[in-house]
Amino acid sequence: MTGAGNNTYLLIGERGSSPSAGLIDAGVGDARHLAELAAALDAQHARLDAVVVTHGHPDHAAGAPAIAASHPHASFIKRPWPDEDARYAVAWHTLADGDVVTAGDVPLVALHTPGHSPDHMAFWHEPSRTIFTGDLVVQGSSVMIHWSRGGDLGQYLASLQRLLDLDPRRLLPAHGPAIDDPKAVLSGYLAHRRERERQIVQALRAGHSSVQAIAESIYDGLAPALLPAAQENVRAHLEKLKTDGLAANVDDRWTLLGSAFS
Ligand SMILES: [Zn+2]
């Protein structure tokens, strides 16, 4: 599910003969990534001091032990997600909402932005109005919310709104290209999810009650290979409606509640 792979961002300070460097996200420990990282640091005679991880999914965190092995000065920093973090054998330093982390002499404000995962952090560089957005947005695509693996659509939408409220100029995601029109992309995501919720409410009203039946009614003609992802998405929406007090379920039989949508 990582598409064309994932981005990590290396920030190198300007001070001194051996400037400090910070890396945002650890990647997976791919040999080519490690070699490129070493080359970029060598070119500036820089020392890797910090690896700041947006969240505990493997494509962002699994490379931490390999980086630790070749960069002994580096601290590994993320918001805790104990079950996931324990899979990667480094001493994690913890990060809370609003903390300022320094990466390559650049101060970044940590923004707890859960929803895609419970531990997700975005990093805000106020002077340039840039946000390192991890897995919150992918240009030209949508982001998976796996309810069964700690995803929460309601939290995710609140996180997108939080980014929008900062009025950023640029988003640097962990997948896909930089986003130079953040307002359009974030507003588009929010509108898309509102429309999807409306379709799911309609499907429930029409008598479709299982995740599969709702998914098939909405994603008409979808290739079978894509149906599991569509069902995961429907489930995330249903769980949001349930949290909002607008739907209920007994196992996989879902119904709308009361007159909320009348
Ligand atoms: Zn992820």
mmCIF file of C-alpha atoms and ligand atoms in Angstrom:
data_model
loop_
_atom_site.group_PDB
_atom_site.id
_atom_site.type_symbol
_atom_site.label_atom_id
_atom_site.label_comp_id
_atom_site.label_asym_id
_atom_site.label_seq_id
_atom_site.Cartn_x
_atom_site.Cartn_y
_atom_site.Cartn_z
ATOM 1 C CA MET A 1 0.000 0.000 0.000
ATOM 2 C CA THR A 2 2.962 2.361 -0.220
ATOM 3 C CA GLY A 3 2.475 3.020 -3.930
ATOM 4 C CA ALA A 4 5.654 4.469 -5.363
ATOM 5 C CA GLY A 5 7.497 4.130 -2.044
ATOM 6 C CA ASN A 6 7.794 6.690 0.691
ATOM 7 C CA ASN A 7 9.535 9.969 1.349
ATOM 8 C CA THR A 8 11.811 10.810 4.213
ATOM 9 C CA TYR A 9 13.054 14.365 4.736
ATOM 10 C CA LEU A 10 16.580 15.242 5.817
ATOM 11 C CA LEU A 11 17.118 18.661 7.441
ATOM 12 C CA ILE A 12 20.727 19.783 7.795
ATOM 13 C CA GLY A 13 21.707 22.784 9.921
ATOM 14 C CA GLU A 14 24.028 25.517 8.737
ATOM 15 C CA ARG A 15 26.133 26.033 11.830
ATOM 16 C CA GLY A 16 29.647 24.815 12.485
ATOM 17 C CA SER A 17 32.050 22.479 10.769
ATOM 18 C CA SER A 18 29.913 19.447 11.654
ATOM 19 C CA PRO A 19 26.304 20.600 11.418
ATOM 20 C CA SER A 20 23.476 18.778 13.111
ATOM 21 C CA ALA A 21 21.003 16.908 10.958
ATOM 22 C CA GLY A 22 17.522 15.532 11.568
ATOM 23 C CA LEU A 23 15.564 13.000 9.551
ATOM 24 C CA ILE A 24 11.772 12.920 9.380
ATOM 25 C CA ASP A 25 10.657 9.278 9.143
ATOM 26 C CA ALA A 26 12.966 6.301 9.139
ATOM 27 C CA GLY A 27 11.847 4.395 6.041
ATOM 28 C CA VAL A 28 12.172 0.619 6.026
ATOM 29 C CA GLY A 29 15.938 0.164 6.217
ATOM 30 C CA ASP A 30 16.322 -0.297 2.464
ATOM 31 C CA ALA A 31 20.051 -0.401 1.583
ATOM 32 C CA ARG A 32 19.645 2.299 -1.103
ATOM 33 C CA HIS A 33 17.978 4.636 1.377
ATOM 34 C CA LEU A 34 20.711 4.076 3.964
ATOM 35 C CA ALA A 35 23.405 4.738 1.346
ATOM 36 C CA GLU A 36 21.716 7.938 0.158
ATOM 37 C CA LEU A 37 21.320 9.129 3.716
ATOM 38 C CA ALA A 38 24.998 8.526 4.448
ATOM 39 C CA ALA A 39 26.036 10.275 1.236
ATOM 40 C CA ALA A 40 23.858 13.324 1.945
ATOM 41 C CA LEU A 41 25.284 13.638 5.456
ATOM 42 C CA ASP A 42 28.880 13.143 4.256
ATOM 43 C CA ALA A 43 28.492 15.813 1.585
ATOM 44 C CA GLN A 44 27.782 18.391 4.327
ATOM 45 C CA HIS A 45 30.035 16.788 6.970
ATOM 46 C CA ALA A 46 26.836 16.576 9.010
ATOM 47 C CA ARG A 47 25.982 14.375 11.958
ATOM 48 C CA LEU A 48 22.580 12.735 12.267
ATOM 49 C CA ASP A 49 21.273 13.738 15.705
ATOM 50 C CA ALA A 50 17.562 13.058 15.476
ATOM 51 C CA VAL A 51 15.169 10.754 13.667
ATOM 52 C CA VAL A 52 11.624 12.019 14.145
ATOM 53 C CA VAL A 53 8.984 9.469 13.179
ATOM 54 C CA THR A 54 5.450 10.500 12.155
ATOM 55 C CA HIS A 55 3.830 7.204 13.224
ATOM 56 C CA GLY A 56 4.497 3.554 13.923
ATOM 57 C CA HIS A 57 3.462 1.993 10.604
ATOM 58 C CA PRO A 58 6.334 -0.119 9.257
ATOM 59 C CA ASP A 59 7.057 2.009 6.174
ATOM 60 C CA HIS A 60 7.836 4.945 8.496
ATOM 61 C CA ALA A 61 9.442 3.262 11.508
ATOM 62 C CA ALA A 62 10.885 -0.122 10.508
ATOM 63 C CA GLY A 63 14.159 1.402 9.320
ATOM 64 C CA ALA A 64 14.985 2.796 12.769
ATOM 65 C CA PRO A 65 17.271 -0.052 13.958
ATOM 66 C CA ALA A 66 19.291 -0.011 10.716
ATOM 67 C CA ILE A 67 19.765 3.773 10.989
ATOM 68 C CA ALA A 68 20.683 3.462 14.677
ATOM 69 C CA ALA A 69 23.386 0.939 13.808
ATOM 70 C CA SER A 70 25.228 3.357 11.530
ATOM 71 C CA HIS A 71 24.378 6.670 13.279
ATOM 72 C CA PRO A 72 25.103 6.171 16.994
ATOM 73 C CA HIS A 73 24.464 9.852 17.880
ATOM 74 C CA ALA A 74 20.882 9.752 16.639
ATOM 75 C CA SER A 75 17.911 9.934 19.018
ATOM 76 C CA PHE A 76 14.708 8.273 17.851
ATOM 77 C CA ILE A 77 11.629 10.285 18.637
ATOM 78 C CA LYS A 78 7.911 9.610 18.229
ATOM 79 C CA ARG A 79 4.620 9.705 20.056
ATOM 80 C CA PRO A 80 4.226 6.366 21.850
ATOM 81 C CA TRP A 81 2.158 3.532 20.415
ATOM 82 C CA PRO A 82 3.511 0.826 22.710
ATOM 83 C CA ASP A 83 2.496 -2.338 20.843
ATOM 84 C CA GLU A 84 3.879 -1.099 17.534
ATOM 85 C CA ASP A 85 6.963 0.711 18.866
ATOM 86 C CA ALA A 86 8.234 -2.436 20.594
ATOM 87 C CA ARG A 87 8.678 -4.074 17.173
ATOM 88 C CA TYR A 88 11.561 -1.713 16.378
ATOM 89 C CA ALA A 89 14.558 -2.204 18.655
ATOM 90 C CA VAL A 90 15.605 1.367 19.410
ATOM 91 C CA ALA A 91 15.240 3.454 22.582
ATOM 92 C CA TRP A 92 12.303 5.683 21.626
ATOM 93 C CA HIS A 93 12.128 9.190 23.082
ATOM 94 C CA THR A 94 8.549 10.267 23.513
ATOM 95 C CA LEU A 95 6.840 13.269 22.071
ATOM 96 C CA ALA A 96 3.614 15.001 23.133
ATOM 97 C CA ASP A 97 1.292 17.394 21.322
ATOM 98 C CA GLY A 98 2.813 20.877 21.163
ATOM 99 C CA ASP A 99 6.368 19.745 21.903
ATOM 100 C CA VAL A 100 9.062 21.440 19.860
ATOM 101 C CA VAL A 101 11.571 19.061 18.278
ATOM 102 C CA THR A 102 14.758 20.237 16.644
ATOM 103 C CA ALA A 103 15.796 18.652 13.365
ATOM 104 C CA GLY A 104 18.960 20.069 11.809
ATOM 105 C CA ASP A 105 18.675 23.224 13.981
ATOM 106 C CA VAL A 106 15.146 23.731 12.651
ATOM 107 C CA PRO A 107 12.427 23.914 15.334
ATOM 108 C CA LEU A 108 9.304 21.958 14.469
ATOM 109 C CA VAL A 109 6.093 21.899 16.494
ATOM 110 C CA ALA A 110 4.665 18.404 16.945
ATOM 111 C CA LEU A 111 0.958 18.208 16.169
ATOM 112 C CA HIS A 112 -0.871 15.135 17.428
ATOM 113 C CA THR A 113 -3.026 14.318 14.429
ATOM 114 C CA PRO A 114 -4.584 10.874 15.040
ATOM 115 C CA GLY A 115 -7.012 9.036 12.801
ATOM 116 C CA HIS A 116 -4.814 7.286 10.255
ATOM 117 C CA SER A 117 -3.101 5.802 13.320
ATOM 118 C CA PRO A 118 -3.477 6.664 17.022
ATOM 119 C CA ASP A 119 0.108 7.929 17.385
ATOM 120 C CA HIS A 120 0.263 10.080 14.259
ATOM 121 C CA MET A 121 2.225 13.332 14.513
ATOM 122 C CA ALA A 122 2.600 16.049 11.887
ATOM 123 C CA PHE A 123 5.419 18.602 12.186
ATOM 124 C CA TRP A 124 4.802 22.322 11.702
ATOM 125 C CA HIS A 125 7.475 24.754 10.627
ATOM 126 C CA GLU A 126 5.759 28.053 11.265
ATOM 127 C CA PRO A 127 8.336 30.410 9.631
ATOM 128 C CA SER A 128 7.810 28.799 6.216
ATOM 129 C CA ARG A 129 4.214 27.662 6.956
ATOM 130 C CA THR A 130 5.241 24.134 5.990
ATOM 131 C CA ILE A 131 3.823 20.959 7.523
ATOM 132 C CA PHE A 132 5.450 17.548 7.294
ATOM 133 C CA THR A 133 2.201 15.623 7.071
ATOM 134 C CA GLY A 134 3.197 11.949 7.303
ATOM 135 C CA ASP A 135 0.237 9.882 6.103
ATOM 136 C CA LEU A 136 -2.525 12.484 6.448
ATOM 137 C CA VAL A 137 -2.640 13.380 2.753
ATOM 138 C CA VAL A 138 -1.437 11.885 -0.528
ATOM 139 C CA GLN A 139 -1.744 14.033 -3.646
ATOM 140 C CA GLY A 140 -4.268 12.527 -6.073
ATOM 141 C CA SER A 141 -5.194 9.658 -3.783
ATOM 142 C CA SER A 142 -7.042 8.991 -0.557
ATOM 143 C CA VAL A 143 -5.697 7.769 2.770
ATOM 144 C CA MET A 144 -6.644 4.407 4.265
ATOM 145 C CA ILE A 145 -8.311 4.458 7.683
ATOM 146 C CA HIS A 146 -8.062 0.926 9.085
ATOM 147 C CA TRP A 147 -10.591 0.853 11.896
ATOM 148 C CA SER A 148 -9.475 -2.660 12.908
ATOM 149 C CA ARG A 149 -5.881 -1.406 13.315
ATOM 150 C CA GLY A 150 -6.404 1.715 15.392
ATOM 151 C CA GLY A 151 -7.748 4.015 12.674
ATOM 152 C CA ASP A 152 -10.540 6.464 13.528
ATOM 153 C CA LEU A 153 -12.270 8.430 10.800
ATOM 154 C CA GLY A 154 -13.738 11.068 13.117
ATOM 155 C CA GLN A 155 -10.286 11.784 14.547
ATOM 156 C CA TYR A 156 -8.814 11.801 11.051
ATOM 157 C CA LEU A 157 -11.257 14.453 9.843
ATOM 158 C CA ALA A 158 -10.513 16.576 12.942
ATOM 159 C CA SER A 159 -6.799 16.235 12.163
ATOM 160 C CA LEU A 160 -7.320 17.430 8.581
ATOM 161 C CA GLN A 161 -9.308 20.387 9.901
ATOM 162 C CA ARG A 162 -6.494 21.175 12.342
ATOM 163 C CA LEU A 163 -4.014 21.365 9.458
ATOM 164 C CA LEU A 164 -6.407 23.527 7.439
ATOM 165 C CA ASP A 165 -6.850 25.919 10.386
ATOM 166 C CA LEU A 166 -3.088 26.567 10.444
ATOM 167 C CA ASP A 167 -3.371 28.038 6.933
ATOM 168 C CA PRO A 168 -0.241 26.234 5.678
ATOM 169 C CA ARG A 169 1.553 27.176 2.483
ATOM 170 C CA ARG A 170 3.060 23.778 1.747
ATOM 171 C CA LEU A 171 2.512 20.160 2.789
ATOM 172 C CA LEU A 172 5.321 17.608 2.600
ATOM 173 C CA PRO A 173 3.728 14.138 2.729
ATOM 174 C CA ALA A 174 5.355 10.775 3.317
ATOM 175 C CA HIS A 175 3.931 9.479 0.038
ATOM 176 C CA GLY A 176 3.679 11.354 -3.239
ATOM 177 C CA PRO A 177 4.784 14.850 -4.229
ATOM 178 C CA ALA A 178 4.794 18.057 -2.211
ATOM 179 C CA ILE A 179 1.420 19.810 -2.067
ATOM 180 C CA ASP A 180 1.532 23.526 -2.894
ATOM 181 C CA ASP A 181 -2.213 24.145 -2.688
ATOM 182 C CA PRO A 182 -2.937 22.805 0.808
ATOM 183 C CA LYS A 183 -6.252 24.554 1.217
ATOM 184 C CA ALA A 184 -7.734 23.024 -1.950
ATOM 185 C CA VAL A 185 -6.409 19.539 -1.167
ATOM 186 C CA LEU A 186 -7.480 19.506 2.502
ATOM 187 C CA SER A 187 -10.906 20.995 1.746
ATOM 188 C CA GLY A 188 -11.303 18.474 -1.067
ATOM 189 C CA TYR A 189 -10.537 15.590 1.299
ATOM 190 C CA LEU A 190 -13.077 16.838 3.835
ATOM 191 C CA ALA A 191 -15.750 17.335 1.158
ATOM 192 C CA HIS A 192 -15.069 13.885 -0.286
ATOM 193 C CA ARG A 193 -15.548 12.226 3.103
ATOM 194 C CA ARG A 194 -18.758 14.181 3.781
ATOM 195 C CA GLU A 195 -20.114 12.996 0.434
ATOM 196 C CA ARG A 196 -19.113 9.384 1.216
ATOM 197 C CA GLU A 197 -20.891 9.591 4.570
ATOM 198 C CA ARG A 198 -24.017 10.869 2.846
ATOM 199 C CA GLN A 199 -23.896 7.880 0.450
ATOM 200 C CA ILE A 200 -23.525 5.435 3.331
ATOM 201 C CA VAL A 201 -26.478 6.942 5.176
ATOM 202 C CA GLN A 202 -28.512 6.585 1.965
ATOM 203 C CA ALA A 203 -27.441 2.956 1.619
ATOM 204 C CA LEU A 204 -28.525 2.247 5.205
ATOM 205 C CA ARG A 205 -31.837 3.933 4.555
ATOM 206 C CA ALA A 206 -32.309 1.794 1.439
ATOM 207 C CA GLY A 207 -32.026 -1.290 3.645
ATOM 208 C CA HIS A 208 -28.427 -2.328 3.043
ATOM 209 C CA SER A 209 -27.178 -3.393 6.451
ATOM 210 C CA SER A 210 -23.883 -5.268 6.086
ATOM 211 C CA VAL A 211 -20.525 -3.706 5.302
ATOM 212 C CA GLN A 212 -20.303 -5.748 2.112
ATOM 213 C CA ALA A 213 -23.795 -4.819 0.898
ATOM 214 C CA ILE A 214 -23.195 -1.132 1.599
ATOM 215 C CA ALA A 215 -19.817 -1.213 -0.149
ATOM 216 C CA GLU A 216 -21.292 -2.948 -3.213
ATOM 217 C CA SER A 217 -24.146 -0.439 -3.403
ATOM 218 C CA ILE A 218 -21.788 2.542 -3.294
ATOM 219 C CA TYR A 219 -18.792 1.293 -5.242
ATOM 220 C CA ASP A 220 -20.844 -0.088 -8.130
ATOM 221 C CA GLY A 221 -18.698 -1.938 -10.668
ATOM 222 C CA LEU A 222 -15.568 -1.851 -8.546
ATOM 223 C CA ALA A 223 -12.826 -4.333 -9.485
ATOM 224 C CA PRO A 224 -12.988 -7.290 -7.048
ATOM 225 C CA ALA A 225 -9.373 -6.698 -5.994
ATOM 226 C CA LEU A 226 -10.340 -3.269 -4.645
ATOM 227 C CA LEU A 227 -13.369 -4.458 -2.683
ATOM 228 C CA PRO A 228 -11.497 -5.168 0.587
ATOM 229 C CA ALA A 229 -10.210 -1.580 0.683
ATOM 230 C CA ALA A 230 -13.718 -0.284 -0.099
ATOM 231 C CA GLN A 231 -15.150 -2.372 2.732
ATOM 232 C CA GLU A 232 -12.488 -1.111 5.142
ATOM 233 C CA ASN A 233 -13.481 2.412 4.183
ATOM 234 C CA VAL A 234 -17.205 1.732 4.685
ATOM 235 C CA ARG A 235 -16.445 0.198 8.087
ATOM 236 C CA ALA A 236 -14.505 3.317 9.104
ATOM 237 C CA HIS A 237 -17.480 5.500 8.161
ATOM 238 C CA LEU A 238 -19.962 3.258 9.999
ATOM 239 C CA GLU A 239 -17.822 3.354 13.139
ATOM 240 C CA LYS A 240 -17.742 7.159 12.912
ATOM 241 C CA LEU A 241 -21.550 7.272 12.623
ATOM 242 C CA LYS A 242 -21.709 4.976 15.665
ATOM 243 C CA THR A 243 -19.348 7.229 17.664
ATOM 244 C CA ASP A 244 -21.505 10.196 16.655
ATOM 245 C CA GLY A 245 -24.578 8.372 18.011
ATOM 246 C CA LEU A 246 -26.146 8.151 14.564
ATOM 247 C CA ALA A 247 -25.858 4.412 13.843
ATOM 248 C CA ALA A 248 -25.762 1.135 15.759
ATOM 249 C CA ASN A 249 -24.839 -2.436 14.971
ATOM 250 C CA VAL A 250 -25.327 -5.992 16.117
ATOM 251 C CA ASP A 251 -22.319 -7.770 14.659
ATOM 252 C CA ASP A 252 -22.447 -6.889 10.961
ATOM 253 C CA ARG A 253 -26.059 -5.662 10.857
ATOM 254 C CA TRP A 254 -26.034 -1.874 10.829
ATOM 255 C CA THR A 255 -28.980 0.497 11.246
ATOM 256 C CA LEU A 256 -29.478 4.242 11.487
ATOM 257 C CA LEU A 257 -30.563 5.567 14.851
ATOM 258 C CA GLY A 258 -33.572 7.735 15.606
ATOM 259 C CA SER A 259 -34.494 10.723 13.534
ATOM 260 C CA ALA A 260 -31.003 12.110 13.176
ATOM 261 C CA PHE A 261 -31.201 12.038 9.397
ATOM 262 C CA SER A 262 -34.906 12.573 8.836
HETATM 263 ZN ZN ZN B 1 0.670 4.898 7.733
#
